[in-house]
XYZ file of N, CA, C and O in Angstrom:
588
model
N -45.281 -8.487 12.019
C -44.296 -8.228 13.131
C -43.712 -6.893 11.907
O -44.133 -6.959 10.833
N -43.422 -6.351 12.697
C -42.424 -5.174 12.632
C -41.318 -5.274 13.050
O -41.116 -6.081 14.054
N -40.197 -4.878 12.480
C -38.806 -4.749 13.151
C -37.954 -3.590 12.469
O -38.569 -2.948 11.709
N -36.892 -3.014 12.786
C -36.109 -2.184 12.560
C -34.478 -2.379 13.235
O -34.830 -3.078 14.346
N -33.847 -2.107 12.198
C -32.055 -2.490 12.986
C -31.391 -1.242 12.779
O -30.088 -1.468 12.839
N -32.130 -0.353 13.494
C -31.402 1.328 13.047
C -31.391 1.842 14.116
O -31.380 3.181 13.803
N -32.496 1.020 15.369
C -32.226 2.346 16.550
C -30.942 2.250 17.286
O -29.965 0.926 17.130
N -30.793 3.460 18.014
C -29.254 3.570 18.704
C -29.845 3.807 20.228
O -30.572 4.753 20.265
N -29.159 3.116 21.363
C -29.214 3.678 22.682
C -28.244 3.835 23.178
O -26.980 3.679 22.648
N -27.728 4.835 24.314
C -26.756 5.267 24.875
C -26.795 5.159 26.049
O -27.548 5.023 27.213
N -25.504 4.447 26.448
C -25.357 3.786 27.754
C -23.755 4.131 28.288
O -22.865 3.832 27.742
N -23.326 5.435 29.411
C -22.656 5.574 29.455
C -21.890 6.449 28.242
O -22.740 7.210 27.732
N -20.927 6.237 28.045
C -20.230 6.932 26.545
C -20.407 5.896 25.305
O -19.651 5.969 24.596
N -21.288 4.630 25.814
C -21.199 3.536 24.953
C -22.497 3.850 23.897
O -23.516 3.885 24.741
N -22.753 3.622 22.064
C -23.755 3.880 21.280
C -24.061 2.530 21.073
O -23.081 1.682 20.760
N -25.047 1.576 21.684
C -25.685 0.222 21.081
C -26.570 0.465 19.909
O -27.197 1.139 20.448
N -26.184 -0.479 19.182
C -26.925 -0.580 18.000
C -27.957 -1.931 18.260
O -27.772 -2.786 18.546
N -29.248 -1.562 18.018
C -30.098 -2.379 18.635
C -31.312 -2.642 17.366
O -31.491 -2.028 16.270
N -31.463 -4.004 17.343
C -32.549 -4.962 16.698
C -34.268 -4.783 17.198
O -34.100 -5.099 18.751
N -35.305 -4.044 16.612
C -36.414 -4.601 17.409
C -37.287 -5.120 16.839
O -37.609 -4.696 15.612
N -38.026 -5.864 17.466
C -38.765 -6.685 16.391
C -40.294 -6.754 17.682
O -40.229 -7.137 18.117
N -41.345 -6.318 16.857
C -42.323 -6.113 17.434
C -44.038 -6.967 16.604
O -43.735 -6.671 15.589
N -44.634 -7.406 17.416
C -45.700 -8.062 17.162
C -46.857 -7.448 17.879
O -47.296 -7.463 18.875
N -48.087 -6.889 16.994
C -49.228 -6.348 17.648
C -49.869 -7.267 18.145
O -50.292 -8.523 17.304
N -50.563 -7.096 18.989
C -51.699 -7.974 20.005
C -53.223 -7.009 19.546
O -53.570 -6.223 20.506
N -54.129 -7.944 18.889
C -55.488 -7.369 18.652
C -56.727 -7.679 19.603
O -56.480 -8.440 19.898
N -57.766 -6.706 19.892
C -58.469 -7.341 20.554
C -59.882 -7.847 19.540
O -59.654 -8.022 18.519
N -60.715 -8.459 20.079
C -61.791 -9.016 19.334
C -62.495 -7.996 17.938
O -62.838 -8.595 17.093
N -62.291 -6.696 18.583
C -62.791 -5.929 17.377
C -61.624 -5.725 16.059
O -62.241 -4.939 15.362
N -60.401 -5.942 16.212
C -59.438 -5.935 15.493
C -58.542 -4.401 15.878
O -57.561 -4.712 15.296
N -58.737 -3.914 16.808
C -57.777 -2.691 17.332
C -56.652 -3.461 17.994
O -56.575 -4.030 18.791
N -55.891 -2.859 17.796
C -54.421 -3.168 18.515
C -54.521 -2.383 20.155
O -54.777 -1.529 20.396
N -54.350 -3.942 21.045
C -54.326 -3.500 22.502
C -52.684 -3.346 22.874
O -52.692 -2.398 24.052
N -52.087 -4.117 22.653
C -50.583 -3.966 22.973
C -49.758 -4.568 21.760
O -50.092 -5.372 20.862
N -48.501 -4.184 22.024
C -47.570 -5.013 21.046
C -46.639 -5.736 22.180
O -46.277 -5.526 23.196
N -45.975 -6.787 21.620
C -45.084 -7.382 22.540
C -43.689 -7.550 21.448
O -43.683 -7.604 20.268
N -42.728 -7.038 22.229
C -41.414 -6.402 21.622
C -39.804 -7.189 21.943
O -40.384 -7.353 23.147
N -39.183 -7.206 21.426
C -38.054 -7.651 21.785
C -36.982 -6.709 20.728
O -36.978 -6.163 20.170
N -36.220 -6.717 21.801
C -34.634 -5.806 21.540
C -33.451 -7.041 21.710
O -32.892 -7.632 22.554
N -32.656 -6.387 20.742
C -31.615 -7.477 20.436
C -30.626 -6.424 20.146
O -30.431 -5.547 18.984
N -29.188 -6.766 21.024
C -27.985 -5.760 20.713
C -27.308 -6.308 19.683
O -26.849 -7.387 19.501
N -27.215 -5.821 18.290
C -26.457 -5.951 17.118
C -25.431 -5.040 17.071
O -25.217 -5.028 15.875
N -24.725 -4.872 17.848
C -23.673 -3.668 17.897
C -22.652 -4.521 17.412
O -21.259 -3.597 16.279
N -22.070 -5.824 17.640
C -20.650 -6.355 16.831
C -21.292 -6.810 15.500
O -20.543 -6.167 14.714
N -22.673 -6.983 14.959
C -22.846 -6.966 13.695
C -22.724 -5.788 12.567
O -21.681 -5.906 11.607
N -23.294 -5.086 13.748
C -23.011 -3.656 12.949
C -21.651 -3.267 12.728
O -20.881 -2.544 11.942
N -21.027 -3.231 14.006
C -19.327 -3.312 13.743
C -18.609 -4.071 12.314
O -18.091 -3.565 12.095
N -18.842 -4.911 12.478
C -18.562 -5.903 11.380
C -18.667 -5.821 10.202
O -17.991 -5.756 9.146
N -19.782 -5.326 9.851
C -20.711 -5.014 8.663
C -20.061 -3.211 8.299
O -19.100 -3.720 7.228
N -19.665 -2.184 9.204
C -18.926 -1.351 8.781
C -17.500 -1.879 8.257
O -16.925 -1.171 7.550
N -17.055 -2.805 9.253
C -15.688 -3.026 9.209
C -15.269 -3.404 7.417
O -14.368 -3.356 6.676
N -16.287 -4.481 7.234
C -16.532 -5.103 5.705
C -16.649 -4.035 4.629
O -15.975 -4.318 3.592
N -17.236 -3.356 4.977
C -17.773 -2.033 3.880
C -16.286 -1.493 4.046
O -16.049 -0.885 2.554
N -15.339 -0.895 5.010
C -14.234 -0.151 4.643
C -13.040 -1.314 3.742
O -12.944 -0.396 2.893
N -12.943 -2.425 4.429
C -12.732 -3.311 3.445
C -12.926 -3.618 1.909
O -12.009 -3.340 0.761
N -14.227 -3.399 1.700
C -14.506 -3.285 0.072
C -14.155 -2.112 -0.891
O -13.755 -2.272 -1.375
N -14.304 -1.414 0.502
C -13.877 0.145 -0.422
C -12.460 0.643 -1.212
O -12.015 0.731 -1.984
N -11.609 -0.082 0.326
C -10.379 -0.378 0.172
C -9.669 -1.004 -1.326
O -8.782 -0.952 -1.924
N -10.345 -1.967 -1.105
C -10.279 -3.240 -2.199
C -10.737 -2.792 -4.077
O -9.960 -2.730 -4.536
N -11.332 -1.814 -3.482
C -12.020 -1.615 -5.076
C -11.143 -0.348 -5.307
O -11.001 -0.229 -6.668
N -10.805 0.624 -4.432
C -10.123 2.241 -4.996
C -8.472 1.121 -5.260
O -8.306 1.637 -6.410
N -8.223 -0.251 -4.578
C -6.764 -0.420 -4.779
C -6.921 -1.631 -6.597
O -6.439 -0.784 -7.514
N -8.239 -1.971 -6.742
C -8.290 -2.270 -8.145
C -8.321 -1.099 -9.046
O -7.805 -1.541 -10.141
N -9.028 -0.078 -8.844
C -9.343 0.996 -9.374
C -7.874 1.569 -9.800
O -7.531 2.166 -11.436
N -7.203 1.702 -9.233
C -5.528 2.337 -9.252
C -4.982 1.106 -9.849
O -4.194 1.876 -11.032
N -5.037 0.060 -9.966
C -4.198 -0.696 -10.245
C -4.838 -0.594 -11.681
O -3.877 -0.371 -12.766
N -6.073 -0.830 -12.290
C -6.173 -1.091 -13.674
C -5.899 0.527 -14.109
O -5.641 0.215 -15.726
N -6.199 1.564 -13.844
C -5.232 2.679 -14.521
C -3.819 2.746 -14.943
O -3.529 3.231 -15.512
N -3.195 2.033 -13.673
C -1.784 2.259 -14.092
C -1.757 0.682 -15.230
O -0.947 1.558 -16.272
N -2.020 0.238 -15.182
C -2.282 -0.922 -16.447
C -2.782 -0.104 -17.706
O -2.302 -0.755 -18.617
N -3.425 0.264 -17.485
C -4.574 1.120 -18.781
C -3.366 1.704 -19.430
O -3.406 1.598 -20.691
N -2.043 2.012 -19.249
C -1.345 3.499 -19.219
C -0.274 2.839 -19.961
O 0.668 3.278 -20.350
N -0.156 1.742 -19.778
C 1.051 0.495 -20.001
C 1.062 1.008 -21.703
O -0.036 0.492 -22.097
N 2.258 0.562 -22.256
C 2.257 0.478 -23.450
C 2.298 -1.438 -23.715
O 2.436 -1.758 -25.363
N 2.970 -2.003 -23.223
C 2.974 -3.651 -22.786
C 1.478 -3.968 -22.927
O 0.873 -3.693 -22.716
N 1.287 -5.229 -23.288
C 0.084 -6.137 -23.259
C 0.267 -6.744 -22.570
O 0.600 -7.482 -21.409
N -1.036 -6.376 -21.713
C -1.414 -7.115 -20.103
C -2.712 -7.853 -20.377
O -3.705 -7.042 -21.002
N -2.723 -8.921 -20.257
C -4.240 -9.514 -20.137
C -4.170 -10.603 -18.714
O -3.524 -11.083 -17.778
N -5.040 -10.580 -18.418
C -5.689 -11.727 -17.252
C -6.558 -12.667 -17.186
O -7.417 -12.319 -18.387
N -6.285 -13.858 -16.790
C -7.475 -14.854 -17.275
C -7.792 -15.688 -16.201
O -6.971 -15.702 -15.159
N -8.993 -16.184 -16.374
C -9.295 -17.017 -15.265
C -8.534 -18.527 -15.146
O -7.607 -18.210 -16.269
N -8.987 -19.697 -14.467
C -8.351 -20.654 -14.380
C -8.921 -21.343 -15.266
O -8.453 -22.359 -15.876
N -10.045 -21.574 -15.923
C -10.881 -21.449 -16.904
C -10.018 -21.068 -17.966
O -11.156 -21.532 -19.299
N -9.220 -20.417 -18.229
C -8.966 -19.843 -19.785
C -9.786 -18.780 -20.097
O -9.671 -18.599 -21.618
N -10.480 -18.358 -19.560
C -11.517 -17.177 -19.905
C -10.369 -16.026 -19.821
O -10.295 -15.603 -18.437
N -10.384 -14.922 -20.343
C -9.646 -14.067 -20.731
C -10.888 -12.702 -19.642
O -11.884 -12.883 -19.779
N -10.547 -12.299 -18.338
C -11.161 -11.581 -17.606
C -10.790 -9.868 -17.971
O -11.482 -9.205 -17.287
N -9.410 -9.703 -18.240
C -9.492 -8.476 -18.815
C -8.143 -8.207 -19.970
O -7.127 -9.537 -19.614
N -8.352 -7.079 -20.323
C -7.277 -7.118 -21.337
C -7.075 -5.489 -21.339
O -7.978 -4.730 -21.690
N -5.766 -4.879 -21.678
C -5.381 -3.697 -21.457
C -5.937 -3.041 -22.833
O -5.815 -3.697 -23.834
N -5.591 -1.561 -23.177
C -5.912 -0.957 -24.013
C -5.123 -1.283 -25.238
O -5.222 -1.364 -26.487
N -3.520 -1.187 -25.069
C -2.458 -1.604 -25.379
C -2.794 -2.583 -26.429
O -2.706 -3.119 -27.610
N -3.361 -4.387 -25.653
C -3.487 -5.248 -26.235
C -4.631 -5.160 -27.260
O -4.584 -5.996 -28.506
N -5.708 -4.326 -26.939
C -7.055 -4.710 -27.591
C -6.853 -3.989 -28.797
O -7.256 -4.118 -30.017
N -5.901 -2.851 -28.864
C -5.500 -1.913 -29.804
C -4.787 -2.876 -30.725
O -4.612 -2.779 -32.103
N -3.883 -3.648 -30.613
C -3.188 -4.693 -31.303
C -3.223 -5.674 -32.215
O -2.891 -5.798 -32.795
N -4.776 -6.069 -30.993
C -5.416 -7.230 -31.813
C -6.670 -6.490 -32.826
O -6.962 -7.434 -33.125
N -6.788 -5.404 -32.785
C -7.569 -4.684 -33.544
C -9.300 -4.995 -33.211
O -10.092 -5.154 -34.050
N -9.476 -5.130 -32.027
C -10.592 -5.528 -31.355
C -10.914 -4.717 -30.124
O -10.154 -4.303 -29.569
N -12.201 -4.474 -29.927
C -12.703 -3.585 -28.859
C -12.925 -4.657 -27.725
O -12.870 -5.553 -27.849
N -12.735 -3.833 -26.499
C -12.408 -4.829 -24.846
C -13.697 -5.868 -24.985
O -13.118 -6.910 -24.590
N -14.812 -5.570 -25.433
C -15.480 -5.631 -25.173
C -15.746 -7.138 -26.373
O -16.644 -8.500 -25.592
N -15.201 -7.517 -27.100
C -14.655 -8.594 -27.517
C -13.186 -9.213 -27.376
O -13.519 -10.296 -26.987
N -12.584 -8.697 -26.436
C -11.482 -9.150 -26.154
C -12.174 -10.162 -24.672
O -11.729 -11.188 -24.850
N -12.494 -9.368 -24.453
C -12.895 -9.945 -22.766
C -14.325 -10.555 -23.198
O -15.253 -9.520 -23.168
N -14.523 -11.832 -22.775
C -15.377 -12.287 -23.284
C -16.454 -12.798 -21.888
O -15.642 -12.435 -20.815
N -17.568 -12.815 -22.250
C -18.514 -13.320 -21.035
C -17.793 -13.979 -20.430
O -17.420 -15.402 -20.866
N -18.684 -14.856 -19.311
C -18.171 -15.765 -18.146
C -18.485 -17.127 -19.186
O -19.362 -17.133 -19.570
N -17.170 -18.011 -18.904
C -17.421 -19.236 -19.682
C -17.065 -19.372 -21.292
O -16.952 -20.395 -21.318
N -17.030 -18.263 -21.336
C -16.189 -18.113 -23.247
C -15.101 -18.634 -23.383
O -14.153 -18.985 -22.318
N -14.689 -18.957 -24.278
C -13.256 -19.292 -24.671
C -12.149 -18.542 -24.568
O -12.628 -17.367 -25.431
N -11.317 -18.321 -24.005
C -10.038 -16.862 -24.063
C -9.634 -16.778 -25.395
O -9.695 -15.242 -25.891
N -9.358 -17.598 -26.241
C -8.834 -17.615 -27.415
C -9.496 -17.473 -28.281
O -9.311 -17.346 -29.756
N -11.057 -17.392 -28.294
C -11.946 -17.289 -29.602
C -11.758 -15.875 -30.102
O -11.884 -15.226 -31.073
N -11.562 -14.865 -29.224
C -11.166 -13.771 -29.630
C -9.349 -13.651 -30.295
O -9.223 -12.397 -31.159
N -9.145 -14.421 -30.214
C -7.640 -14.367 -31.068
C -8.165 -15.026 -32.528
O -8.082 -16.380 -33.026
N -8.886 -14.622 -33.440
C -8.959 -14.422 -34.787
C -8.278 -14.844 -35.736
O -6.856 -14.713 -35.305
N -8.338 -15.400 -36.625
C -6.888 -15.622 -38.156
C -6.410 -14.286 -37.762
O -5.099 -13.871 -38.164
N -7.413 -13.590 -38.154
C -6.864 -11.825 -38.372
C -6.191 -11.271 -36.873
O -5.099 -10.718 -37.230
N -6.350 -11.736 -35.926
C -5.838 -11.280 -34.712
C -3.948 -11.814 -34.840
O -3.338 -11.611 -34.258
N -4.207 -13.221 -35.031
C -2.974 -13.762 -34.977
C -2.325 -13.579 -35.848
O -1.214 -13.499 -35.955
N -2.716 -12.976 -37.452
C -1.774 -12.252 -38.141
C -1.639 -10.915 -37.726
O -0.312 -10.286 -38.327
N -2.012 -10.282 -37.007
C -2.032 -8.819 -36.563
C -0.712 -9.333 -35.816
O 0.068 -8.340 -35.129
N -0.954 -10.167 -34.652
C 0.453 -10.586 -33.830
C 1.341 -11.020 -34.124
O 2.590 -10.319 -33.717
N 1.397 -11.433 -35.335
C 2.466 -11.334 -36.186
C 3.235 -10.919 -36.684
O 4.545 -10.496 -36.597
N 2.483 -9.409 -36.674
C 2.905 -8.254 -37.355
C 3.376 -7.464 -35.947
O 4.471 -6.910 -36.515
N 3.419 -7.485 -35.025
C 3.522 -6.830 -33.965
C 4.600 -7.540 -33.074
O 5.193 -6.853 -32.665
N 4.278 -8.594 -32.921
C 5.294 -9.374 -31.781
C 6.471 -9.690 -32.484
O 7.088 -9.711 -33.502
N 7.715 -9.620 -31.223
C 8.642 -10.156 -31.922
C 8.654 -11.380 -32.184
O 8.015 -12.362 -31.589
N 9.709 -11.984 -33.287
C 9.425 -13.511 -33.524
C 9.601 -14.589 -32.565
O 8.909 -15.431 -32.688
N 10.631 -14.470 -31.433
C 10.943 -14.934 -30.437
C 9.583 -15.082 -29.504
O 9.608 -16.443 -28.850
N 8.505 -14.386 -29.511
C 7.086 -14.411 -29.322
C 6.141 -15.556 -29.816
O 5.343 -15.850 -29.100
N 6.373 -15.728 -31.125
C 5.445 -16.425 -31.877
C 5.469 -17.802 -31.158
O 4.443 -18.558 -31.131
N 6.356 -18.387 -31.349
C 5.914 -19.633 -30.460
C 5.626 -20.404 -29.439
O 4.854 -21.031 -29.099
N 5.625 -18.950 -28.435
C 4.972 -18.889 -27.227
C 3.671 -18.959 -27.327
O 2.477 -19.411 -26.556
N 3.041 -17.744 -28.113
C 1.973 -17.962 -28.829
C 1.095 -19.062 -29.037
O 0.107 -18.956 -28.509
N 1.663 -19.472 -30.130
C 1.249 -20.528 -31.345
C 0.907 -21.837 -29.820
O 0.319 -22.381 -29.580
N 1.875 -22.043 -28.991
C 1.905 -22.815 -27.683
C 0.481 -22.645 -26.821
O 0.166 -23.748 -26.579
N 0.549 -21.692 -26.345
C -0.156 -20.838 -25.504
C -1.791 -21.339 -26.031
O -2.642 -21.671 -25.791
N -1.975 -20.900 -27.084
C -3.166 -20.974 -27.975
C -3.730 -22.232 -28.419
O -5.048 -22.588 -27.540
N -2.579 -23.589 -28.553
C -3.083 -24.363 -28.488
C -3.467 -25.191 -27.452
O -4.284 -26.043 -27.207
N -2.799 -24.746 -26.399
C -3.362 -25.415 -24.775
C -4.569 -25.195 -24.600
O -4.913 -25.996 -23.989
N -4.789 -23.571 -24.640
C -6.099 -23.541 -24.322
C -7.105 -23.942 -25.036
O -8.269 -24.210 -24.652
N -6.670 -24.071 -26.116
C -7.871 -24.479 -27.040
C -8.044 -26.094 -26.451
O -9.263 -26.653 -26.823
N -6.983 -26.774 -26.202
C -7.227 -28.441 -25.608
C -7.823 -27.956 -24.852
O -8.658 -28.868 -24.451
N -7.464 -27.306 -23.703
C -8.453 -27.279 -22.718
C -9.935 -26.849 -23.044
O -10.376 -26.977 -21.417
N -10.179 -26.096 -23.631
C -11.119 -25.727 -23.784
C -12.533 -26.310 -23.801
O -12.547 -27.687 -24.228
């Protein structure tokens, strides 16, 4: 069987996207005598795919723009999943922790706070205002309990 889904037909001012499926019919010597083909109008599917691609491209552009804005911030910014896995840490946070981004942002399923080694906590104590330390310790303890 052969098929194609990139054919177009024109009717009045409308362009139809067509999917064609064809099966060759052979004679006793193995020669193609004719083919049986079906045509299906897939214009709606193609339009939906184009709309979805446009939406995906817009989301990607928005995400990239957001990350660029976040990366230039001097404040610490991180995102974590519901499972307490760090999914993003901006450059300011990575620099403050003294760790490269790939060690702060762990592989899926990893514990978010294994990135906070004792060195990292000591470094956090040096750079964070004192009123944030109880919050840091409580957050780390809660996340370790849930890991």
